[in-house]
Amino acid sequence: MRLGDITLTVLDAETFLYDGGAMFGVVPRVIWGRLLEPDEQNRIRLAVRPLLITTPDSKILVDTGFGTRLSKKEHKIFGLGEGNNVESALAAVGVGPEEIDTVVLTHLHIDHAGGATRNEGGKVVPAFQNARYLVHELEWEDGLEPDVISAAAYRRDDYVPLMDAGVLELIGDERDLGHGVTTVLTGGHCRGHVMVVVETLSGTAVYPADLIPSRHHFRGAYVAGVDLFPLDVVEQKMQLLEAAARGGWTLILDHDPDGAVGCVVEVENGRYRFEELPD
Ligand SMILES: [Zn+2]
């Protein structure tokens, strides 16, 4: 989609299987199971959608999916196919990895930062050789020393090589990337989680990443079990949904299996639904 002189390209990098209970927290399975049907292992299939933001002078990639460095076992755990990843999704829209100048990692979990690096001759190197990589300073701290709840979602090899290569930039609570593109700290999912806001005279689009992973997370209590600060998620997402409904903003959802791009409609006081738009 286009917003003024900015193009937003949603990248269908891959899909993965994830425990439905972990995705919906306190919501009972009989309820979330009607929204997204689980398999015999209670897993639901989710999308992984990094976002390419093309401004007049920059190509910004927001998140990198699972990437190409997964073991066979990890492939199996997440139900990933072979050959689909952020690089193949970029190639499908005619963009080479060398063209990306900025990579924003909303946080460092494996499904967002796995593709930040790749193997080259037995060494782990930045996958986007001409890019600087932006990570919130709190997420960097937590990625180096994850808590026990999050430890399984972090692999140091996804991001420590970025620091070693001198391409990592730690960011604060807001970072202006030019042409109305800004990273904004949300916390909630993890302390240093950021979303990306694109604000132009032609309209506003927000990539909330795991603050609102799917249209089924619009209601207050529909918060993932893996969110470290669930009440912060509730506060931040309800604020965002209200502003998006009022302002006619576009949301781009990273894990929704049925579609990424849509607007927010208030159905009754404080309740919202997603209305899909063509991307
Ligand atoms: Zn995620």
CSV table of C-alpha atoms and ligand atoms in Angstrom, one decimal:
chain,number,residue,atom,x,y,z
A,1,MET,CA,0.0,0.0,0.0
A,2,ARG,CA,1.0,3.6,-0.6
A,3,LEU,CA,0.9,6.4,2.0
A,4,GLY,CA,2.1,9.7,0.3
A,5,ASP,CA,5.6,9.1,-0.9
A,6,ILE,CA,6.0,5.9,1.2
A,7,THR,CA,5.3,2.3,0.1
A,8,LEU,CA,4.5,-0.3,2.6
A,9,THR,CA,5.0,-3.9,1.5
A,10,VAL,CA,3.7,-6.7,3.7
A,11,LEU,CA,6.1,-9.7,3.4
A,12,ASP,CA,4.6,-13.2,3.8
A,13,ALA,CA,7.8,-14.7,5.0
A,14,GLU,CA,6.4,-18.0,6.4
A,15,THR,CA,3.8,-19.6,8.7
A,16,PHE,CA,4.4,-21.5,11.9
A,17,LEU,CA,2.5,-23.6,14.5
A,18,TYR,CA,2.2,-22.3,18.0
A,19,ASP,CA,0.4,-23.5,21.1
A,20,GLY,CA,-3.1,-21.8,21.1
A,21,GLY,CA,-3.1,-21.5,24.9
A,22,ALA,CA,0.2,-19.6,24.9
A,23,MET,CA,-1.4,-17.3,22.3
A,24,PHE,CA,-4.6,-16.6,24.2
A,25,GLY,CA,-3.6,-16.7,27.9
A,26,VAL,CA,-6.7,-16.8,30.2
A,27,VAL,CA,-9.2,-17.2,27.3
A,28,PRO,CA,-10.6,-20.7,27.5
A,29,ARG,CA,-9.9,-23.1,24.6
A,30,VAL,CA,-13.6,-23.5,23.9
A,31,ILE,CA,-13.7,-19.9,23.0
A,32,TRP,CA,-10.4,-19.3,21.1
A,33,GLY,CA,-10.9,-22.7,19.4
A,34,ARG,CA,-13.8,-21.2,17.6
A,35,LEU,CA,-11.7,-18.3,16.3
A,36,LEU,CA,-8.7,-20.4,15.1
A,37,GLU,CA,-9.0,-24.1,14.9
A,38,PRO,CA,-6.2,-26.0,16.8
A,39,ASP,CA,-4.6,-29.2,15.5
A,40,GLU,CA,-4.4,-32.4,17.6
A,41,GLN,CA,-1.5,-30.9,19.5
A,42,ASN,CA,-3.4,-27.8,20.4
A,43,ARG,CA,-1.4,-25.7,17.9
A,44,ILE,CA,-2.7,-23.0,15.7
A,45,ARG,CA,-1.1,-21.8,12.4
A,46,LEU,CA,0.1,-18.2,12.5
A,47,ALA,CA,1.6,-16.0,9.8
A,48,VAL,CA,5.0,-14.3,10.1
A,49,ARG,CA,4.9,-11.0,8.3
A,50,PRO,CA,7.9,-8.6,8.3
A,51,LEU,CA,7.1,-5.2,6.8
A,52,LEU,CA,9.2,-3.4,4.2
A,53,ILE,CA,8.9,0.4,4.3
A,54,THR,CA,10.2,2.2,1.2
A,55,THR,CA,10.7,5.9,1.7
A,56,PRO,CA,12.3,8.3,-0.9
A,57,ASP,CA,15.7,7.7,0.5
A,58,SER,CA,15.6,4.5,2.6
A,59,LYS,CA,14.5,0.8,2.6
A,60,ILE,CA,13.5,-0.1,6.2
A,61,LEU,CA,12.8,-3.7,7.1
A,62,VAL,CA,10.7,-4.2,10.2
A,63,ASP,CA,11.4,-7.7,11.7
A,64,THR,CA,13.0,-10.6,10.0
A,65,GLY,CA,11.0,-13.8,10.8
A,66,PHE,CA,12.6,-17.1,11.7
A,67,GLY,CA,15.3,-16.8,9.0
A,68,THR,CA,17.5,-19.5,7.6
A,69,ARG,CA,19.5,-20.7,10.6
A,70,LEU,CA,17.0,-23.1,12.2
A,71,SER,CA,17.9,-26.6,13.1
A,72,LYS,CA,15.8,-29.6,11.8
A,73,LYS,CA,14.4,-29.9,15.3
A,74,GLU,CA,13.4,-26.2,15.4
A,75,HIS,CA,11.8,-26.6,11.9
A,76,LYS,CA,9.7,-29.5,13.3
A,77,ILE,CA,8.8,-27.7,16.5
A,78,PHE,CA,7.4,-24.7,14.7
A,79,GLY,CA,6.0,-26.6,11.7
A,80,LEU,CA,8.0,-24.5,9.3
A,81,GLY,CA,8.3,-25.4,5.6
A,82,GLU,CA,11.6,-25.3,3.8
A,83,GLY,CA,12.7,-22.3,1.7
A,84,ASN,CA,10.3,-19.7,2.9
A,85,ASN,CA,11.8,-16.9,4.8
A,86,VAL,CA,12.2,-13.1,4.8
A,87,GLU,CA,14.9,-13.2,2.1
A,88,SER,CA,12.7,-15.2,-0.3
A,89,ALA,CA,9.8,-12.9,0.5
A,90,LEU,CA,11.9,-9.9,-0.3
A,91,ALA,CA,13.2,-11.5,-3.5
A,92,ALA,CA,9.5,-12.1,-4.5
A,93,VAL,CA,9.0,-8.4,-4.5
A,94,GLY,CA,12.3,-7.7,-6.3
A,95,VAL,CA,14.4,-6.5,-3.4
A,96,GLY,CA,17.8,-7.9,-2.6
A,97,PRO,CA,19.2,-8.1,1.0
A,98,GLU,CA,21.9,-5.6,0.1
A,99,GLU,CA,19.3,-2.9,-0.6
A,100,ILE,CA,18.0,-2.8,3.0
A,101,ASP,CA,19.7,0.1,4.9
A,102,THR,CA,17.8,-0.2,8.2
A,103,VAL,CA,16.4,-3.2,10.1
A,104,VAL,CA,14.1,-2.5,13.0
A,105,LEU,CA,13.8,-5.5,15.4
A,106,THR,CA,10.5,-4.9,17.3
A,107,HIS,CA,12.0,-7.4,19.8
A,108,LEU,CA,14.5,-10.3,19.8
A,109,HIS,CA,12.2,-13.3,19.9
A,110,ILE,CA,13.2,-16.0,17.4
A,111,ASP,CA,10.2,-15.4,15.1
A,112,HIS,CA,11.2,-11.7,14.8
A,113,ALA,CA,15.0,-11.7,14.9
A,114,GLY,CA,15.9,-15.2,13.6
A,115,GLY,CA,16.4,-13.8,10.1
A,116,ALA,CA,18.7,-10.9,11.2
A,117,THR,CA,21.7,-13.1,10.6
A,118,ARG,CA,22.7,-15.9,8.3
A,119,ASN,CA,25.4,-18.6,8.1
A,120,GLU,CA,28.2,-17.8,5.7
A,121,GLY,CA,31.1,-20.2,5.5
A,122,GLY,CA,30.5,-21.5,9.0
A,123,LYS,CA,30.2,-18.0,10.5
A,124,VAL,CA,27.1,-16.2,11.6
A,125,VAL,CA,27.0,-12.8,9.9
A,126,PRO,CA,24.4,-10.0,9.4
A,127,ALA,CA,21.9,-11.1,6.8
A,128,PHE,CA,21.5,-7.5,5.5
A,129,GLN,CA,25.1,-6.5,4.9
A,130,ASN,CA,24.5,-2.8,4.3
A,131,ALA,CA,22.0,-2.3,7.1
A,132,ARG,CA,22.2,-0.8,10.6
A,133,TYR,CA,20.0,-2.7,13.0
A,134,LEU,CA,17.9,-1.0,15.6
A,135,VAL,CA,16.9,-2.6,18.9
A,136,HIS,CA,15.5,-1.0,22.0
A,137,GLU,CA,18.1,-0.8,24.8
A,138,LEU,CA,15.9,-2.7,27.3
A,139,GLU,CA,15.3,-5.5,24.8
A,140,TRP,CA,19.0,-5.7,24.3
A,141,GLU,CA,19.6,-6.2,28.0
A,142,ASP,CA,16.9,-8.8,28.2
A,143,GLY,CA,18.1,-10.6,25.1
A,144,LEU,CA,21.5,-11.0,26.8
A,145,GLU,CA,20.0,-12.2,30.0
A,146,PRO,CA,16.5,-13.5,29.4
A,147,ASP,CA,14.1,-14.3,32.3
A,148,VAL,CA,13.1,-17.9,32.8
A,149,ILE,CA,9.7,-17.4,31.2
A,150,SER,CA,11.1,-16.0,27.9
A,151,ALA,CA,14.4,-17.9,27.7
A,152,ALA,CA,13.1,-20.4,25.1
A,153,ALA,CA,12.2,-17.5,22.7
A,154,TYR,CA,15.7,-16.1,22.6
A,155,ARG,CA,18.8,-17.3,20.7
A,156,ARG,CA,21.9,-15.2,21.4
A,157,ASP,CA,23.3,-16.1,18.0
A,158,ASP,CA,20.4,-14.2,16.3
A,159,TYR,CA,21.7,-10.8,17.6
A,160,VAL,CA,25.1,-11.0,19.3
A,161,PRO,CA,26.8,-11.2,15.9
A,162,LEU,CA,25.2,-7.9,15.0
A,163,MET,CA,27.0,-6.2,17.9
A,164,ASP,CA,30.2,-8.0,17.0
A,165,ALA,CA,29.9,-6.7,13.4
A,166,GLY,CA,29.4,-3.1,14.7
A,167,VAL,CA,26.0,-2.7,13.0
A,168,LEU,CA,23.8,-2.6,16.1
A,169,GLU,CA,22.3,0.6,17.3
A,170,LEU,CA,20.5,0.7,20.6
A,171,ILE,CA,17.5,3.0,20.6
A,172,GLY,CA,15.5,4.8,23.2
A,173,ASP,CA,11.7,5.2,23.6
A,174,GLU,CA,11.2,6.9,20.2
A,175,ARG,CA,13.4,7.0,17.2
A,176,ASP,CA,12.6,9.1,14.1
A,177,LEU,CA,13.6,7.3,10.9
A,178,GLY,CA,12.6,10.2,8.6
A,179,HIS,CA,9.5,10.8,6.4
A,180,GLY,CA,7.1,10.2,9.3
A,181,VAL,CA,8.4,6.8,10.2
A,182,THR,CA,9.0,6.4,14.0
A,183,THR,CA,9.7,3.5,16.3
A,184,VAL,CA,7.7,3.8,19.6
A,185,LEU,CA,8.3,1.8,22.8
A,186,THR,CA,5.1,-0.2,23.9
A,187,GLY,CA,6.5,-2.6,26.4
A,188,GLY,CA,3.9,-5.2,27.4
A,189,HIS,CA,4.9,-8.3,25.4
A,190,CYS,CA,8.4,-7.7,26.8
A,191,ARG,CA,10.0,-4.6,28.4
A,192,GLY,CA,11.7,-3.3,25.3
A,193,HIS,CA,9.0,-4.1,22.7
A,194,VAL,CA,8.6,-1.4,20.0
A,195,MET,CA,6.0,-0.8,17.3
A,196,VAL,CA,6.5,1.2,14.1
A,197,VAL,CA,4.3,4.2,13.2
A,198,VAL,CA,4.1,5.7,9.7
A,199,GLU,CA,2.5,9.0,9.8
A,200,THR,CA,2.0,11.0,6.6
A,201,LEU,CA,-0.4,13.7,5.2
A,202,SER,CA,-2.2,10.9,3.3
A,203,GLY,CA,-2.8,8.8,6.4
A,204,THR,CA,-1.3,6.8,9.3
A,205,ALA,CA,-0.3,3.1,9.4
A,206,VAL,CA,0.9,1.2,12.5
A,207,TYR,CA,2.7,-2.1,12.7
A,208,PRO,CA,2.0,-3.1,16.4
A,209,ALA,CA,4.0,-6.3,16.1
A,210,ASP,CA,3.2,-8.5,19.1
A,211,LEU,CA,1.3,-5.8,21.0
A,212,ILE,CA,-1.7,-6.9,18.8
A,213,PRO,CA,-0.6,-10.0,16.9
A,214,SER,CA,-4.0,-10.8,15.3
A,215,ARG,CA,-7.5,-9.5,14.9
A,216,HIS,CA,-8.5,-12.0,17.6
A,217,HIS,CA,-6.5,-10.0,20.1
A,218,PHE,CA,-8.6,-6.8,19.9
A,219,ARG,CA,-10.6,-7.5,23.1
A,220,GLY,CA,-9.1,-6.4,26.4
A,221,ALA,CA,-8.6,-9.8,28.0
A,222,TYR,CA,-7.4,-11.5,24.8
A,223,VAL,CA,-3.7,-11.3,25.8
A,224,ALA,CA,-1.1,-13.9,25.0
A,225,GLY,CA,0.1,-16.1,27.9
A,226,VAL,CA,3.7,-15.3,26.9
A,227,ASP,CA,3.2,-11.6,27.4
A,228,LEU,CA,5.4,-10.6,30.3
A,229,PHE,CA,3.3,-7.6,31.3
A,230,PRO,CA,-0.2,-8.4,30.4
A,231,LEU,CA,-1.9,-5.3,32.0
A,232,ASP,CA,0.5,-3.1,30.1
A,233,VAL,CA,-0.5,-4.9,26.9
A,234,VAL,CA,-4.2,-4.2,27.7
A,235,GLU,CA,-3.6,-0.5,28.3
A,236,GLN,CA,-1.4,0.1,25.3
A,237,LYS,CA,-3.5,-1.9,22.8
A,238,MET,CA,-6.8,-0.3,23.9
A,239,GLN,CA,-5.2,3.2,23.5
A,240,LEU,CA,-3.9,2.2,20.1
A,241,LEU,CA,-7.3,0.7,19.0
A,242,GLU,CA,-9.2,3.8,20.1
A,243,ALA,CA,-6.8,6.1,18.3
A,244,ALA,CA,-6.8,3.9,15.2
A,245,ALA,CA,-10.6,3.9,15.1
A,246,ARG,CA,-10.8,7.6,15.6
A,247,GLY,CA,-8.1,8.5,13.2
A,248,GLY,CA,-9.0,6.0,10.5
A,249,TRP,CA,-5.5,4.5,10.8
A,250,THR,CA,-4.4,1.3,9.0
A,251,LEU,CA,-3.1,-1.6,11.2
A,252,ILE,CA,-0.7,-4.2,9.8
A,253,LEU,CA,-0.9,-7.4,11.9
A,254,ASP,CA,2.2,-9.6,12.0
A,255,HIS,CA,0.8,-13.0,13.0
A,256,ASP,CA,-2.9,-13.0,11.8
A,257,PRO,CA,-3.3,-16.1,9.7
A,258,ASP,CA,-6.1,-14.6,7.6
A,259,GLY,CA,-4.9,-11.2,6.5
A,260,ALA,CA,-2.6,-8.4,7.6
A,261,VAL,CA,-4.0,-5.1,6.5
A,262,GLY,CA,-7.1,-3.4,7.8
A,263,CYS,CA,-8.7,-0.6,9.7
A,264,VAL,CA,-10.3,-0.6,13.2
A,265,VAL,CA,-14.0,-0.1,13.6
A,266,GLU,CA,-15.6,0.5,17.0
A,267,VAL,CA,-18.6,-1.8,17.3
A,268,GLU,CA,-19.8,-0.6,20.7
A,269,ASN,CA,-18.3,1.4,23.5
A,270,GLY,CA,-14.7,0.2,23.9
A,271,ARG,CA,-15.1,-2.9,21.6
A,272,TYR,CA,-13.4,-3.0,18.3
A,273,ARG,CA,-13.2,-5.2,15.2
A,274,PHE,CA,-10.8,-5.5,12.3
A,275,GLU,CA,-12.0,-4.6,8.8
A,276,GLU,CA,-9.7,-6.0,6.2
A,277,LEU,CA,-8.4,-3.8,3.4
A,278,PRO,CA,-6.6,-4.9,0.2
A,279,ASP,CA,-2.8,-4.5,0.8
B,1,ZN,ZN,5.9,-13.0,17.6
